[in-house]
Coordinates of C-alpha atoms in Angstrom, one line a residue:
Chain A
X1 CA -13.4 13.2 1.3
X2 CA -13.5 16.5 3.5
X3 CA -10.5 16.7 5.4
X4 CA -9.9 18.6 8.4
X5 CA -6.4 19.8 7.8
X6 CA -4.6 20.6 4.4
X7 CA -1.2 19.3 5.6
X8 CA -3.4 15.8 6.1
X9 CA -5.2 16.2 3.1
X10 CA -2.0 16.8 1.1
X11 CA 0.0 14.0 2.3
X12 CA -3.5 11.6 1.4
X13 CA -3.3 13.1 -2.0
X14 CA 0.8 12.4 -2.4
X15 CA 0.6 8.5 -0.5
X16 CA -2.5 8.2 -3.3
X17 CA -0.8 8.3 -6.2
X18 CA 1.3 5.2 -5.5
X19 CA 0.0 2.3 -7.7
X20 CA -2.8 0.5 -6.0
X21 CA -3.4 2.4 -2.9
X22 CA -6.5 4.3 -3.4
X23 CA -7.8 7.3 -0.7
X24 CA -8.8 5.2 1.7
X25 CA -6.0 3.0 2.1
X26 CA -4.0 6.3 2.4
X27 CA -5.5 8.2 5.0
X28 CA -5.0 4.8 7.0
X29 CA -1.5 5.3 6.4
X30 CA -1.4 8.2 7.0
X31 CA -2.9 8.7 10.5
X32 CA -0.3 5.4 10.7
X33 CA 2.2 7.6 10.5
X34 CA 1.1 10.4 12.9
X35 CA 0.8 7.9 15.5
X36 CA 4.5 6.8 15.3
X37 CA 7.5 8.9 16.6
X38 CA 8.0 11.6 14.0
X39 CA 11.8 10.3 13.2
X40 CA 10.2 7.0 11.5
X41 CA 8.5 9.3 8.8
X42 CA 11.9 11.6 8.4
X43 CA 13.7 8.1 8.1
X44 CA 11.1 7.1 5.4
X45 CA 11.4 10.3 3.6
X46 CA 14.9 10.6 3.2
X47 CA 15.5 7.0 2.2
X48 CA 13.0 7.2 -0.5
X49 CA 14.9 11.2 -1.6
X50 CA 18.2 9.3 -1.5
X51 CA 16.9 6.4 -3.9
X52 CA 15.6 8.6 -6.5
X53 CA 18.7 11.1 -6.1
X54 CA 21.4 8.9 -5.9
X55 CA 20.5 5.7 -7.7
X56 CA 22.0 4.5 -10.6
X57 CA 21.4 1.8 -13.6
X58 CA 24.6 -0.2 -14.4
X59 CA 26.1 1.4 -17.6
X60 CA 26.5 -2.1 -19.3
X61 CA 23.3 -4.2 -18.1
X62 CA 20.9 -1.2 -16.6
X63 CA 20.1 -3.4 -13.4
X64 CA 20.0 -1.2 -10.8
X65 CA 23.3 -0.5 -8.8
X66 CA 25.1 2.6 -6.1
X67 CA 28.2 2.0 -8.4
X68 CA 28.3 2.9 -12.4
X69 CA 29.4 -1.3 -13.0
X70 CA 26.4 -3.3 -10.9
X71 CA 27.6 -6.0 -9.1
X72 CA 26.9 -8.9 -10.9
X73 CA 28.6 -7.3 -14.3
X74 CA 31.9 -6.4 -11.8
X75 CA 32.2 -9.9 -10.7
X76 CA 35.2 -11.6 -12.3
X77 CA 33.4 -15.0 -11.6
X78 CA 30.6 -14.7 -13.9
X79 CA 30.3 -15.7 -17.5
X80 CA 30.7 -12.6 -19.9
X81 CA 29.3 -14.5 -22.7
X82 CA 26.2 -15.3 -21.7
X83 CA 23.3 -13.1 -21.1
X84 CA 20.4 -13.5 -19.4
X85 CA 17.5 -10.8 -20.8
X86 CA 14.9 -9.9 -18.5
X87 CA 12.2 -7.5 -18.2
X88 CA 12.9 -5.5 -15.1
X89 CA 15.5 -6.0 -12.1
X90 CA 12.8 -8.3 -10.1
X91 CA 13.2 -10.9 -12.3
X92 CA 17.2 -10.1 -12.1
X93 CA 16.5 -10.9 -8.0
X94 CA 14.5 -13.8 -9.1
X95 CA 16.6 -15.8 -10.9
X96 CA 20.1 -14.7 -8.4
X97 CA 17.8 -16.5 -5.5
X98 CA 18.0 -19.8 -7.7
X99 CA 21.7 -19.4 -8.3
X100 CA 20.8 -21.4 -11.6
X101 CA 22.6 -18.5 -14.0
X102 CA 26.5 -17.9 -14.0
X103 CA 26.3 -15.3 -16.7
X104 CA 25.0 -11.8 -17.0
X105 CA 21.8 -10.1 -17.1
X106 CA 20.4 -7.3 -19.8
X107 CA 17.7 -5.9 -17.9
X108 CA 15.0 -4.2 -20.7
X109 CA 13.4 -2.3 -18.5
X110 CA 9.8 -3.4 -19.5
X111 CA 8.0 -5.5 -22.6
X112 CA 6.6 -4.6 -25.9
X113 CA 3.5 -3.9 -25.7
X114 CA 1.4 -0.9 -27.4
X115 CA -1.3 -1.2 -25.2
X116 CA 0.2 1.0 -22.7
X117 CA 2.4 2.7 -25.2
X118 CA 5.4 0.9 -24.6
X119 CA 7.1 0.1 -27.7
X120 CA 11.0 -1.1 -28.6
X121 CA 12.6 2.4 -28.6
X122 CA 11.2 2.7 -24.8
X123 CA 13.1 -0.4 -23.8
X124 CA 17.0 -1.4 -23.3
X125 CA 17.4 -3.0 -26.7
X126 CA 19.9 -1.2 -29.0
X127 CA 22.2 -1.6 -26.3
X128 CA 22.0 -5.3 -26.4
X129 CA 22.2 -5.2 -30.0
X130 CA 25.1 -3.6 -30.0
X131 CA 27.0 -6.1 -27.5
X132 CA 26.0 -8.8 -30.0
X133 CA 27.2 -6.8 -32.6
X134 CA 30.6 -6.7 -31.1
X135 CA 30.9 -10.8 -31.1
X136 CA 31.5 -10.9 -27.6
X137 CA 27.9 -13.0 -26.9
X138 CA 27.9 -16.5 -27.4
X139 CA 24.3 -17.2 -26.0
X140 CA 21.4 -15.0 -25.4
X141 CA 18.6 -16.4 -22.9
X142 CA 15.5 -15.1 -23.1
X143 CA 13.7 -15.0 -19.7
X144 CA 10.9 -13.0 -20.4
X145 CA 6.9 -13.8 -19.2
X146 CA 5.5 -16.3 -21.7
X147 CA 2.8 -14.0 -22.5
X148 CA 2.1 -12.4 -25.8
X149 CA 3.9 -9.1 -24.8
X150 CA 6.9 -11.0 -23.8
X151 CA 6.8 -13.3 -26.8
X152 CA 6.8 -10.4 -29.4
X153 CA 9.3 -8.7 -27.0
X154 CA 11.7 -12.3 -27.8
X155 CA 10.7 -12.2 -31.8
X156 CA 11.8 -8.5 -31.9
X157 CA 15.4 -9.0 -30.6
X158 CA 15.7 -12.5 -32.1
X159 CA 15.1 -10.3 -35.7
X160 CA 17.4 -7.6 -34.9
X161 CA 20.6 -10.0 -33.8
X162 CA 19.4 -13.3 -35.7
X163 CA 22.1 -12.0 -38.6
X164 CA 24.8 -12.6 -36.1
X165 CA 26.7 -15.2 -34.1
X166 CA 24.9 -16.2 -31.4
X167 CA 22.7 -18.7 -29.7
X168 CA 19.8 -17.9 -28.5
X169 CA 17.3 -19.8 -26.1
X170 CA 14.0 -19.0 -23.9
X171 CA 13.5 -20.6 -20.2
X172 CA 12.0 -24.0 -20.2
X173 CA 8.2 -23.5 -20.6
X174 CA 6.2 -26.4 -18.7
X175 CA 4.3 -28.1 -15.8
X176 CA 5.2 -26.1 -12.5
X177 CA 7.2 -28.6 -10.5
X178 CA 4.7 -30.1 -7.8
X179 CA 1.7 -29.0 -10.0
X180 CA -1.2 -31.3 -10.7
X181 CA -1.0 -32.4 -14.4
X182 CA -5.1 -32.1 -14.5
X183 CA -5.5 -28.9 -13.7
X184 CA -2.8 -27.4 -16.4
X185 CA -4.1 -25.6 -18.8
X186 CA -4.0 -27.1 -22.4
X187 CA -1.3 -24.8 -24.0
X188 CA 1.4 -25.5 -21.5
X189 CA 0.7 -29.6 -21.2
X190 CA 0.5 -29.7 -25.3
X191 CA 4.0 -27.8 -25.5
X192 CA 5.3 -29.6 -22.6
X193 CA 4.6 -33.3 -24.6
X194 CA 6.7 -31.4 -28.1
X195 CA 9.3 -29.8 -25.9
X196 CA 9.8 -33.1 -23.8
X197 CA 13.1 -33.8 -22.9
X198 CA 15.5 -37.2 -22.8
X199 CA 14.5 -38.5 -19.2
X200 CA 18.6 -38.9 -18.4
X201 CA 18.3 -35.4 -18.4
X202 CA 16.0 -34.9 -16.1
X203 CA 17.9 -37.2 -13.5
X204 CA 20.6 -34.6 -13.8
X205 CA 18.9 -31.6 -11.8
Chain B
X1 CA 16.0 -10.6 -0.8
X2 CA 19.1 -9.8 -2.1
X3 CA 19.3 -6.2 -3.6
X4 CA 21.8 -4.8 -6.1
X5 CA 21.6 -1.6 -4.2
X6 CA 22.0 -0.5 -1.0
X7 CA 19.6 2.5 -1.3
X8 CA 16.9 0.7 -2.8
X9 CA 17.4 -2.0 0.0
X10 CA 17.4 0.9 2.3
X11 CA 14.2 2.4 0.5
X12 CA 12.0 -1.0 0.6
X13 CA 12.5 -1.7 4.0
X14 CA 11.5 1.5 4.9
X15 CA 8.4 1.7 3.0
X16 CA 7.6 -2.1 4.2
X17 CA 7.6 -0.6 7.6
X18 CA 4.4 0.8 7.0
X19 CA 1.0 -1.5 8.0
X20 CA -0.6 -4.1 5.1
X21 CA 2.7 -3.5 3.2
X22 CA 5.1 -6.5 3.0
X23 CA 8.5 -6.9 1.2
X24 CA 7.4 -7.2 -2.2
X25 CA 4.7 -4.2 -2.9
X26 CA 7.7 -2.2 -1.2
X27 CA 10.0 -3.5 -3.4
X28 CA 7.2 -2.8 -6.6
X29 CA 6.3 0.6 -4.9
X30 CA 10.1 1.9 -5.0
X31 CA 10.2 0.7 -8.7
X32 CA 7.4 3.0 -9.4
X33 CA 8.8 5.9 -7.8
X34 CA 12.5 5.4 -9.5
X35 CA 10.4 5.0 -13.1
X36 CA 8.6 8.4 -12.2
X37 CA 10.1 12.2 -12.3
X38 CA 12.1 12.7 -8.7
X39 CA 10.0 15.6 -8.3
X40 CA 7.0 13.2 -7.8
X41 CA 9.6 11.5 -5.0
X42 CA 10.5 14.4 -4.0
X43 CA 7.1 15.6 -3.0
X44 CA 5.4 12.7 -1.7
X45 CA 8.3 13.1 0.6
X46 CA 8.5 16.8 2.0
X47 CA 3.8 16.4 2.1
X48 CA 5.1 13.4 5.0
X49 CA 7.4 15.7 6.7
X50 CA 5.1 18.4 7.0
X51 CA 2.6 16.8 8.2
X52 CA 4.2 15.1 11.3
X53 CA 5.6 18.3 11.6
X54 CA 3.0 20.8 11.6
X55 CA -0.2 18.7 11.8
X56 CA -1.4 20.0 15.4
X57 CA -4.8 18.3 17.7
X58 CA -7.6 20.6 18.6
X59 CA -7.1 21.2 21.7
X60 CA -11.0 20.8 22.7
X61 CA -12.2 17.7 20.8
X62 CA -8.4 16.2 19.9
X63 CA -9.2 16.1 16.1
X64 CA -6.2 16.7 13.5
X65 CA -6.0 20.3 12.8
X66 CA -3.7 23.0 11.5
X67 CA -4.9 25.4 13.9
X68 CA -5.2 25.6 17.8
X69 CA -8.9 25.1 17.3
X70 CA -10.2 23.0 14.5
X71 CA -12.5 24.1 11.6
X72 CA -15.8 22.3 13.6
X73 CA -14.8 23.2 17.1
X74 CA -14.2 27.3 15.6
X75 CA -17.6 27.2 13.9
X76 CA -20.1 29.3 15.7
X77 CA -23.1 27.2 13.9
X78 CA -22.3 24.7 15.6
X79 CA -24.6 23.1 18.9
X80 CA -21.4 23.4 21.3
X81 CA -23.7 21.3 24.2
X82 CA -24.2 18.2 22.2
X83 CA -20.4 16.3 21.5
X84 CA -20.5 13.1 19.7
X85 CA -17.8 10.8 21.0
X86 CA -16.0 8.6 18.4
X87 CA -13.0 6.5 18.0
X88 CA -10.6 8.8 15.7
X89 CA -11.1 11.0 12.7
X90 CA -12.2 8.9 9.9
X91 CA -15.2 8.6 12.1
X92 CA -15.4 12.2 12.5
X93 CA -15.1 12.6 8.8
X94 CA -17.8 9.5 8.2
X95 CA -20.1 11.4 10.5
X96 CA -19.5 14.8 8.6
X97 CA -20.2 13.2 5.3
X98 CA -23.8 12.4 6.4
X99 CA -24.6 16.1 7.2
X100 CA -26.8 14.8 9.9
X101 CA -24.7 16.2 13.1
X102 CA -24.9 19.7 14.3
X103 CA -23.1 19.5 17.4
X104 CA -19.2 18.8 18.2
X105 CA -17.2 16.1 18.4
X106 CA -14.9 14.0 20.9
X107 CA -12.1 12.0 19.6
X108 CA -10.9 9.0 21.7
X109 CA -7.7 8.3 19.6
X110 CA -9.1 4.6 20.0
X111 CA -11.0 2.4 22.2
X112 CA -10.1 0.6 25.1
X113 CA -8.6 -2.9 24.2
X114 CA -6.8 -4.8 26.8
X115 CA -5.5 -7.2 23.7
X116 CA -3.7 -4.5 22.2
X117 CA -2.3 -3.1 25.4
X118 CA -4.9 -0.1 25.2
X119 CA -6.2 0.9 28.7
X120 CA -8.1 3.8 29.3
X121 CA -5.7 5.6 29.9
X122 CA -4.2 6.0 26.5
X123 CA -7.2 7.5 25.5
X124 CA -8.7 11.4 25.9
X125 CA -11.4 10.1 28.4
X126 CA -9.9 12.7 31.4
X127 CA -10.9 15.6 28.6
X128 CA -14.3 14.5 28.3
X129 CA -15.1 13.6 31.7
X130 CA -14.0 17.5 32.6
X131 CA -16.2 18.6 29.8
X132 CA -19.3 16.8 31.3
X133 CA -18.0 18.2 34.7
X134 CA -18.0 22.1 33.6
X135 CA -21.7 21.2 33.4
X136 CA -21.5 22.4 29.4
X137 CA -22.8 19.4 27.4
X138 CA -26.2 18.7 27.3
X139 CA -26.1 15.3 25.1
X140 CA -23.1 13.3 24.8
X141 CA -23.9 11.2 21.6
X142 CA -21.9 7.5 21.6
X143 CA -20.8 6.6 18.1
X144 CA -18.3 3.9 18.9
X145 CA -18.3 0.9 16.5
X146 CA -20.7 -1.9 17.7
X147 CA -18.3 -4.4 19.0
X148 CA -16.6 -5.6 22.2
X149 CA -13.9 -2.9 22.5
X150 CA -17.0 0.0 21.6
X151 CA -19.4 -1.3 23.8
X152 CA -16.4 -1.3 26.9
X153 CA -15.3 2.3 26.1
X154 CA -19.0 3.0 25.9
X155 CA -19.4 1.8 29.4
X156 CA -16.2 3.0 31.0
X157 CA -16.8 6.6 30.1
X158 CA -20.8 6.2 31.1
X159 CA -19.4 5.1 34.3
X160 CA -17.7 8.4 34.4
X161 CA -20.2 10.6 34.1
X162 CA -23.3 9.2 35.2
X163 CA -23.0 11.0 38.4
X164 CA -23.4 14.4 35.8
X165 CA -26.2 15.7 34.9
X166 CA -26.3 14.6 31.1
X167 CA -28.5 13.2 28.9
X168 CA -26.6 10.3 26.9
X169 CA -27.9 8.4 24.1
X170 CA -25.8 5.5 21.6
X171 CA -26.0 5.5 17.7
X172 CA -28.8 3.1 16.5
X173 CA -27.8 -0.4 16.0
X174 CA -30.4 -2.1 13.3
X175 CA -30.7 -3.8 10.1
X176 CA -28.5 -1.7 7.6
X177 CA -31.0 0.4 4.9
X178 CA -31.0 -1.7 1.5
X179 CA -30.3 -5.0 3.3
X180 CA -32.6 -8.4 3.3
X181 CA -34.1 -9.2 6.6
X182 CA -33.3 -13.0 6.3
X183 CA -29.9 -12.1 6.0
X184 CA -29.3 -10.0 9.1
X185 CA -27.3 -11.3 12.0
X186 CA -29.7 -13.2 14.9
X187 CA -28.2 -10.5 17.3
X188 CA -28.8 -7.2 15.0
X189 CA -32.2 -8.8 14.2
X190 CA -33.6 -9.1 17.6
X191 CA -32.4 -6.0 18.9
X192 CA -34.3 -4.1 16.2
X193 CA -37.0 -5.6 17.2
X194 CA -36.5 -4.4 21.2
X195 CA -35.7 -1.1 20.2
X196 CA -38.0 -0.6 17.2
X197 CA -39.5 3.4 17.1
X198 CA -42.8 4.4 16.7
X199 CA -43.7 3.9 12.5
X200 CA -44.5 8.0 12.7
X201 CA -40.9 8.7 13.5
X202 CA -39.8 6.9 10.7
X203 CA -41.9 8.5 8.4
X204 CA -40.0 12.0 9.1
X205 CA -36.5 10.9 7.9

């Protein structure tokens, strides 16, 4: 692409190396931005400076947070003894819409998975390890992706904490409520017949 | 969305304010930048601000510049009495590319489309007409796309100027090189057949 001004070219180059917005895509957004009011791109600017200058990871669960305790740990309300684990703070905003957990989070910040270099020592674990440790856990929930990555991610912090007091569980792996049982794939329907649960149960949600 | 931040919140809604991008690539766009260096941030940031800065517009053919007089519009190869009129600079840059233009250009900034509240007015038309008027051009070259809102800016500004002496031509509309005749468009397909060129011409390209 030939550009007819650096300062263009420049700012192309910077908006490309987002994830998934290629040069085209930026130079759209670009010329976007030179056609609105030149406060909207100071506004952008500095919001995006004060996230990465200012923003800070909880100091007990790493979710995300403006104060050194996130919210959800702070909250008197919640369950201490029972954490949630989770991969990165969108699942933390996932499961808050459902209001279905009144315990904490441990946010990992990522998965196993040495395909893209990312093994256990890259990831929140001895952290959570060491909250076991201290017997203040009564039940870890694992609500990682059931893909391999997330399943090796489970197995590795059920070995490390497995020696101590605690319960552990994963999310209820199934048929997607209003999906069509023929058109589920064979893994999930055959674990969905073992895992099947009393139908009283069921009544309850 | 309910955020555990108020800068991050801040931060997506910002970015999401920018077109094709909804809630949740802001949300996975602000996660990149927080997992990156805040240099990276911190660039991306100060390339925006400089360009809605100090990004100028030729003042002859309205293309971004960083100079009073942009690089095409400054080069004394160039054929200053043939201007090829086009919608806004990725056109320019399209046209460039091909190598096959030795003349200047005319950016609109857009084409006239009452749907979108664009009248002629909110284009550089007045520019061009005085250009034409000076009695300076020679060819004025329309390279507007091919649809409804091209062909009416096509016509408004040939209204314009007919009374001038100038020659004007439009880019060829025809069956795209590479592509199967039976799959044309009926329109594209019968035109090319009106306006087909003598087989010697085609010979030379």
């Amino acid at each position: 692409m030939e550009f007819s001004s650096k300062l263009l070219e420049n700012a192309v180059n910077e908006i490309s190396q987002l994830p998934g917005i290629g040069k085209r895509t930026a130079l759209r957004l670009a010329l976007h931005l030179l056609r609105q009011p030149k406060e909207n791109t100071h506004g952008l600017s500095k919001a995006l400076n004060q996230m990465v200058d200012d923003l800070k990871l909880c100091k007990s669960c790493h979710n995300i947070s403006d104060t050194e305790l996130c919210d959800i740990c702070a909250n008197p309300m919640r369950k201490t003894d029972v954490i949630c684990v989770v991969e990165d703070i969108r699942d933390v905003m996932a499961i808050e819409n459902t209001a279905s957990h009144k315990g904490l989070y441990h946010v990992l910040g990522g998965k196993i998975s040495p395909m893209d270099g990312v093994g256990p020592h890259d990831l929140n674990i001895s952290s959570l390890v060491e909250k076991v440790k201290s017997g203040s856990v009564k039940e870890l929930i694992f609500a990682l992706s059931p893909t391999m990555e997330g399943d090796t991610t489970n197995f590795y912090i059920y070995k490390q904490i497995k020696e101590f007091e605690v319960e552990t569980s994963t999310i209820a792996r199934g048929i997607s409520v209003g999906d069509e049982l023929e058109y589920a794939d064979e893994i999930t329907l055959g674990r969905s017949i073992l895992n099947r649960i009393p139908f009283e149960n069921s009544l309850k949600l």
